[in-house]
Short mmCIF file of C-alpha atoms in Angstrom, two decimals:
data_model
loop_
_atom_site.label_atom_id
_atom_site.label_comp_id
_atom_site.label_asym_id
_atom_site.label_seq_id
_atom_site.Cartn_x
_atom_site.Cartn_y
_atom_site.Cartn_z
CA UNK A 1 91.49 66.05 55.35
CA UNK A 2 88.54 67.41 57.02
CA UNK A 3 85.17 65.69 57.03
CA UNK A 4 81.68 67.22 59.34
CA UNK A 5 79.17 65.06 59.67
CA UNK A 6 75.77 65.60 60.71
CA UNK A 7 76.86 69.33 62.91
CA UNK A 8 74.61 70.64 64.97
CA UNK A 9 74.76 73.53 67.08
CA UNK A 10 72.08 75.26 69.56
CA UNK A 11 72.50 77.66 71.65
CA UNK A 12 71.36 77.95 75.16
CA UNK A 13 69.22 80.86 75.23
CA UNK A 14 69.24 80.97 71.39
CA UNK A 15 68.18 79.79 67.90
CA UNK A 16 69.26 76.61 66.22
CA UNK A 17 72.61 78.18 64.39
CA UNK A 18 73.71 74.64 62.65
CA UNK A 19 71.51 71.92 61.47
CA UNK A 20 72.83 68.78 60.20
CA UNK A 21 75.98 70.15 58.52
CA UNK A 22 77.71 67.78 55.79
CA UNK A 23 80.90 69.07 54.27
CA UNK A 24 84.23 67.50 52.80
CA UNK A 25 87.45 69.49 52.49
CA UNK A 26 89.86 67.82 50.67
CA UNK A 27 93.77 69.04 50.66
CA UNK A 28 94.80 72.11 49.18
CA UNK A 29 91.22 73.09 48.80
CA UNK A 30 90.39 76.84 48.98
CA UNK A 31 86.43 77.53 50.22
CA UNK A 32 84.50 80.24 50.02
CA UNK A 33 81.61 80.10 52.80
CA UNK A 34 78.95 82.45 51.84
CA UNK A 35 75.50 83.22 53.14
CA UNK A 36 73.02 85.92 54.42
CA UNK A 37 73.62 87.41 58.38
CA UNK A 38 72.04 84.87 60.61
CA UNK A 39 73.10 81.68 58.40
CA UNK A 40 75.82 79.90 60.93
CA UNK A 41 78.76 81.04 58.80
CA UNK A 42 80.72 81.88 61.61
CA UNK A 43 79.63 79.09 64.13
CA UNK A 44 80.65 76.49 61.35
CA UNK A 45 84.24 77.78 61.39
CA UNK A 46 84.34 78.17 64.98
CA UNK A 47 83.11 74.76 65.84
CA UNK A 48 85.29 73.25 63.50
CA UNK A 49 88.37 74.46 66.55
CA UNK A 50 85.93 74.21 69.37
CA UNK A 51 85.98 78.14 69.75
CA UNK A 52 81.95 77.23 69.81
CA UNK A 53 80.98 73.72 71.30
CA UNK A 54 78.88 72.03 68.67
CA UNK A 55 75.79 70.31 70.00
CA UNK A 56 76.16 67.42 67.95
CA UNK A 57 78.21 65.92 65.44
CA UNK A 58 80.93 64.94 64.01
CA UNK A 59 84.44 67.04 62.80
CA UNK A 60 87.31 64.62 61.98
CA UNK A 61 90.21 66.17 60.37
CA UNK A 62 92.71 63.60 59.43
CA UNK A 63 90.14 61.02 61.30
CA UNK A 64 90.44 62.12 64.54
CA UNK A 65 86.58 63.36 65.90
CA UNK A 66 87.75 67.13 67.42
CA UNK A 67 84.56 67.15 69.43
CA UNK A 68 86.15 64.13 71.18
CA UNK A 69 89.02 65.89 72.11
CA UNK A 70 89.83 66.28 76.40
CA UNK A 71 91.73 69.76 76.68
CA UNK A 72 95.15 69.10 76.70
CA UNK A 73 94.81 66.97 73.19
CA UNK A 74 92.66 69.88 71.30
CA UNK A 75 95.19 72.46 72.27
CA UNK A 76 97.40 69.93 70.61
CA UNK A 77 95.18 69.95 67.27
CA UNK A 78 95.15 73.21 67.28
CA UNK A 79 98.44 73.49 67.05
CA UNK A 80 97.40 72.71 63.16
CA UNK A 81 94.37 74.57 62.72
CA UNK A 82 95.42 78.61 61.74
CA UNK A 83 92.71 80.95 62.86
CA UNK A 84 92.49 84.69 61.20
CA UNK A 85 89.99 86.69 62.88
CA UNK A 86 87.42 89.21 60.90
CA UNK A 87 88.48 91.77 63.88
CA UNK A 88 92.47 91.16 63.66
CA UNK A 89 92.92 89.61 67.61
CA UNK A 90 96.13 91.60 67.86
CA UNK A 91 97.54 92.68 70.88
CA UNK A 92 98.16 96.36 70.19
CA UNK A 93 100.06 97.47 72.38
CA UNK A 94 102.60 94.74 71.32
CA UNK A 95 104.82 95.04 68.40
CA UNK A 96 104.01 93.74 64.71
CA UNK A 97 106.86 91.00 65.58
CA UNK A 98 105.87 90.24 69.20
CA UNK A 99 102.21 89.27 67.70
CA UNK A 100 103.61 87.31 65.22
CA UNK A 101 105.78 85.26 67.15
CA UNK A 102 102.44 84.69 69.49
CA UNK A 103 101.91 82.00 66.86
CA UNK A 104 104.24 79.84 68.15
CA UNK A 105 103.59 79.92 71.71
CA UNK A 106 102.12 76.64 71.52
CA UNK A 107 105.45 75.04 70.42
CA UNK A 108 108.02 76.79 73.48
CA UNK A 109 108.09 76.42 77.33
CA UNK A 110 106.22 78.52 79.07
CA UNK A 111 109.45 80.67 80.22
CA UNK A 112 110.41 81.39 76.85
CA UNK A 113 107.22 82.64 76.39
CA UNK A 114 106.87 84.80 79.52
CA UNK A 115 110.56 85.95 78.30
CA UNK A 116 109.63 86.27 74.35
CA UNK A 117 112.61 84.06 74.35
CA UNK A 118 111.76 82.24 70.53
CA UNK A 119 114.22 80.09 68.73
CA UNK A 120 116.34 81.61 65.94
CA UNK A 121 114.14 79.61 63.20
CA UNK A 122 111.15 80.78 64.59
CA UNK A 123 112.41 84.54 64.10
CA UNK A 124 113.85 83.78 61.03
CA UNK A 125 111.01 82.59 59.60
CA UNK A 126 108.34 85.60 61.22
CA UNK A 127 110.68 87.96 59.30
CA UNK A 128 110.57 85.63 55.92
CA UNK A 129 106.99 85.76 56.37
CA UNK A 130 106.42 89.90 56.72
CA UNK A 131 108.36 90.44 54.18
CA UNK A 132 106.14 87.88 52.08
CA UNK A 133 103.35 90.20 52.48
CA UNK A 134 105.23 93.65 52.32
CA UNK A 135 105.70 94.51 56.33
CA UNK A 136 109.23 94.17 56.53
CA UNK A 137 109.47 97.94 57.59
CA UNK A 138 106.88 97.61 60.26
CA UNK A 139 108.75 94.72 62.66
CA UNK A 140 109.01 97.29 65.60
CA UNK A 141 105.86 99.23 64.89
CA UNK A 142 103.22 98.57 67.78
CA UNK A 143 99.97 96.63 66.22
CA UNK A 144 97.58 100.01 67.38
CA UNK A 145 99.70 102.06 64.74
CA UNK A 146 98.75 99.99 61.98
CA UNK A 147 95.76 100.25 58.81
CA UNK A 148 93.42 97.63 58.62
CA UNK A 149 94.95 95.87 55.99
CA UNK A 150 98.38 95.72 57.65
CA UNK A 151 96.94 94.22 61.01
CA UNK A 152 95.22 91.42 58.48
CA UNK A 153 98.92 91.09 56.97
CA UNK A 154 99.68 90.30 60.73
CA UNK A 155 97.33 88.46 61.29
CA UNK A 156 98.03 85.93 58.31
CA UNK A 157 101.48 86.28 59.01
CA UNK A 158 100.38 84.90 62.93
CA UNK A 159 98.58 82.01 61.59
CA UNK A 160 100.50 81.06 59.14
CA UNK A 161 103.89 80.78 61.79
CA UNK A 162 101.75 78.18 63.48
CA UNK A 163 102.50 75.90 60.07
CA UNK A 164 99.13 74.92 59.91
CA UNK A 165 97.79 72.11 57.98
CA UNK A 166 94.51 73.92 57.82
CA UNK A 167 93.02 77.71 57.93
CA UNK A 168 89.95 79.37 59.40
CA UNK A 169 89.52 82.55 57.96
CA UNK A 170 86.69 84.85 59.54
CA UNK A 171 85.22 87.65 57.38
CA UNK A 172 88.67 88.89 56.37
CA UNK A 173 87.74 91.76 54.41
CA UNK A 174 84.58 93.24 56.27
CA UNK A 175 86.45 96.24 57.86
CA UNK A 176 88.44 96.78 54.62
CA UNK A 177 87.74 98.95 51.33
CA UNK A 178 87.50 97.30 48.29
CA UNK A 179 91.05 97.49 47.03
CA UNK A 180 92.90 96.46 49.74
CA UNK A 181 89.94 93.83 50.48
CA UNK A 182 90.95 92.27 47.18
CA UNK A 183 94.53 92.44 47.60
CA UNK A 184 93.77 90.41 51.36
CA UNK A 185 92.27 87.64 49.00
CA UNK A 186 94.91 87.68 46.65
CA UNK A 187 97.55 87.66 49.43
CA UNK A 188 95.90 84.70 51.17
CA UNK A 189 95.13 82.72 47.48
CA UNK A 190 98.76 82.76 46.69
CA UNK A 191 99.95 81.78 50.63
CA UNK A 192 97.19 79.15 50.48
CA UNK A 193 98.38 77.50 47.33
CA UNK A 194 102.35 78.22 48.39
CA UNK A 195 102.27 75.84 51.31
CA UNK A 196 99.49 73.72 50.22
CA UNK A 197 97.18 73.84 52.47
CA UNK A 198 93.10 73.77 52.72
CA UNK A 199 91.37 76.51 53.79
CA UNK A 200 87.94 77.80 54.79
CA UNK A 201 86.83 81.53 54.34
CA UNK A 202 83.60 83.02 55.87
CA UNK A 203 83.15 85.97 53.07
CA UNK A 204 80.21 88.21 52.12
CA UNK A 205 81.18 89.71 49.24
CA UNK A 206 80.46 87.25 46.81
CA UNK A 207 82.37 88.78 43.94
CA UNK A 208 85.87 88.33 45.63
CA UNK A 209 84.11 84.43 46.88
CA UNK A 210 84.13 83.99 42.78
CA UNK A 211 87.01 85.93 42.19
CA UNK A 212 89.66 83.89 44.66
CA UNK A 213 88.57 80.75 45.95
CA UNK A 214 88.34 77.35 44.00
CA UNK A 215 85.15 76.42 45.77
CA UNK A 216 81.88 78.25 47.12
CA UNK A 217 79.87 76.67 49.65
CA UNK A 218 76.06 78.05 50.45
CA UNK A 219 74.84 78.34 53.79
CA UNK A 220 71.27 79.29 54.50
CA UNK A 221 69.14 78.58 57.74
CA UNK A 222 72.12 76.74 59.00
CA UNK A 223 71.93 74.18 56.02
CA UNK A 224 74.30 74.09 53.23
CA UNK A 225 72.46 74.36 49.82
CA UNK A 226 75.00 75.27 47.67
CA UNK A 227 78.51 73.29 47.01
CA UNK A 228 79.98 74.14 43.94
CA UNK A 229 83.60 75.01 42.27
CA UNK A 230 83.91 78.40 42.07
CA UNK A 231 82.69 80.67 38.64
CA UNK A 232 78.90 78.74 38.65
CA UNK A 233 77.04 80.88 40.66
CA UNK A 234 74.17 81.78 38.84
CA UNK A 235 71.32 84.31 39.58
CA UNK A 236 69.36 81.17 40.62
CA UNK A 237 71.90 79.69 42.87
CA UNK A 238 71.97 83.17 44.63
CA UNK A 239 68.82 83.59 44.91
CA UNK A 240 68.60 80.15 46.46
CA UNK A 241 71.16 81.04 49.50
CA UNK A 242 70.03 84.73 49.76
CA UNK A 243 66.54 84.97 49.08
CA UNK A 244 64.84 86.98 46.15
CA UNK A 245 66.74 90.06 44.97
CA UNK A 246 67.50 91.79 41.63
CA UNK A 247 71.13 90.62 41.20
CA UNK A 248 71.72 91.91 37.50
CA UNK A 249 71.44 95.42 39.16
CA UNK A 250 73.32 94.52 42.27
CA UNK A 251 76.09 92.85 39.75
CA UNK A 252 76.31 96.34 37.98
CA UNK A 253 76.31 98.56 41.25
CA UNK A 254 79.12 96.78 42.81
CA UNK A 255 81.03 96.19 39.56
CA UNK A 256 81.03 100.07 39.45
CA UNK A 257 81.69 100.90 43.15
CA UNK A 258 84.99 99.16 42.61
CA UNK A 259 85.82 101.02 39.76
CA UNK A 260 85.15 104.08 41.51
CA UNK A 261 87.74 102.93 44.38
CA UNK A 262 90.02 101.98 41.88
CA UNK A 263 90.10 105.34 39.92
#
């Protein structure tokens, strides 16, 4: 479905972010991207829609080369690729329908967007979708009223009206607290497998990287040096993307810090 070859990415003024990036995502597959600050987590998923220009490189999903790609055809692909953003994109002042049905503005005429003019399966299926994820009471609510795990619901809700064959998922939990962090990942597990569809997530907590994906991937220096299904990561294989640390203890401390949010 999705193959990068050889991705690099520099930027102008800046360090080298990607260097020779290899990676392989087959259908249905669910990745975990993990990796210390500073590793190119978040440039790999945004060069994989162009959000970030790669330098050099290759990114064929379904063999087509996106970096190839004039402007009108890549807002076409896009059309495929679901974004979720760590910092929820929302338009607040909008409604939680309104910025749902935003996902399908690349589909209607310009006036029917201008108008919020969408079809009646469009609707039909934003509503089928928040009440999927338990926002069926919130349709009128305006975005800036909303927790930070209800604007995520949104914003999965947004992507996922786009009928993507493939997600980008940015950080999803870093604003959240542990509880409703894992019941993000669980939401977007059981979506993911639903429609089957592949799916990359930029995570730091490796924990819920184990808990939910079916593959973790290890990014350090810009390199991947971990690519493994997921339940293998071993004190080595962290220490090998993160550097030298005492993870038993670290294990223990977070393993209690949920169980404090949980009580």
């Amino acid at each position: 479905m999705l193959d990068i070859k050889s991705l690099h990415k520099k930027y102008p003024s800046g360090p080298v972010a990607l260097r020779g990036v290899d990676l392989t995502v087959h259908e249905g597959d669910l990745i975990a991207l993990i990796g210390p600050s500073g590793a190119g987590k978040s440039t790999l998923i945004r060069c994989i829609n162009r959000l970030v220009e790669p330098s050099s490189g290759q990114i064929l999903m379904q063999g087509t080369d996106i970096c190839q790609l004039n402007s009108g055809a890549l807002r076409k692909a896009r059309k495929k690729i679901g974004m979720i953003f760590q910092e929820y994109a929302l338009v607040e002042r909008l409604s939680v329908m309104e910025n749902v049905l935003s996902g399908r503005l690349g589909y209607v005429s310009f006036y029917a967007s201008l108008t919020r003019k969408f079809p009646r399966a469009d609707i039909t299926e934003a509503l089928r979708l928040l009440d999927r994820v338990g926002l069926s009471d919130y349709i009128d609510t305006r975005a800036d009223q909303l927790s930070g795990g209800q604007r995520q619901r949104v914003g999965i809700c947004r992507a996922l009206l786009q009928q993507p064959d493939f997600l980008l998922i940015d950080e999803p939990t870093a604003s959240l607290d542990p509880k409703t962090s894992r019941e993000i990942m669980r939401l977007i597990t059981e979506l993911v497998q639903e429609r089957n569809i592949a799916a990359i997530i930029n995570i730091h907590e490796v924990t819920l990287a184990e808990m939910y994906s079916k593959r973790v991937v290890g990014l350090k220096d810009g390199q991947i040096v971990y690519d493994q299904a997921a339940g293998g990561l071993t004190n080595e294989a962290l220490t090998l993307i993160y550097g030298e640390e005492d993870w038993e203890a670290n294990k223990t401390d977070s393993d209690d810090a949920l169980h404090e949010e949980v009580i």
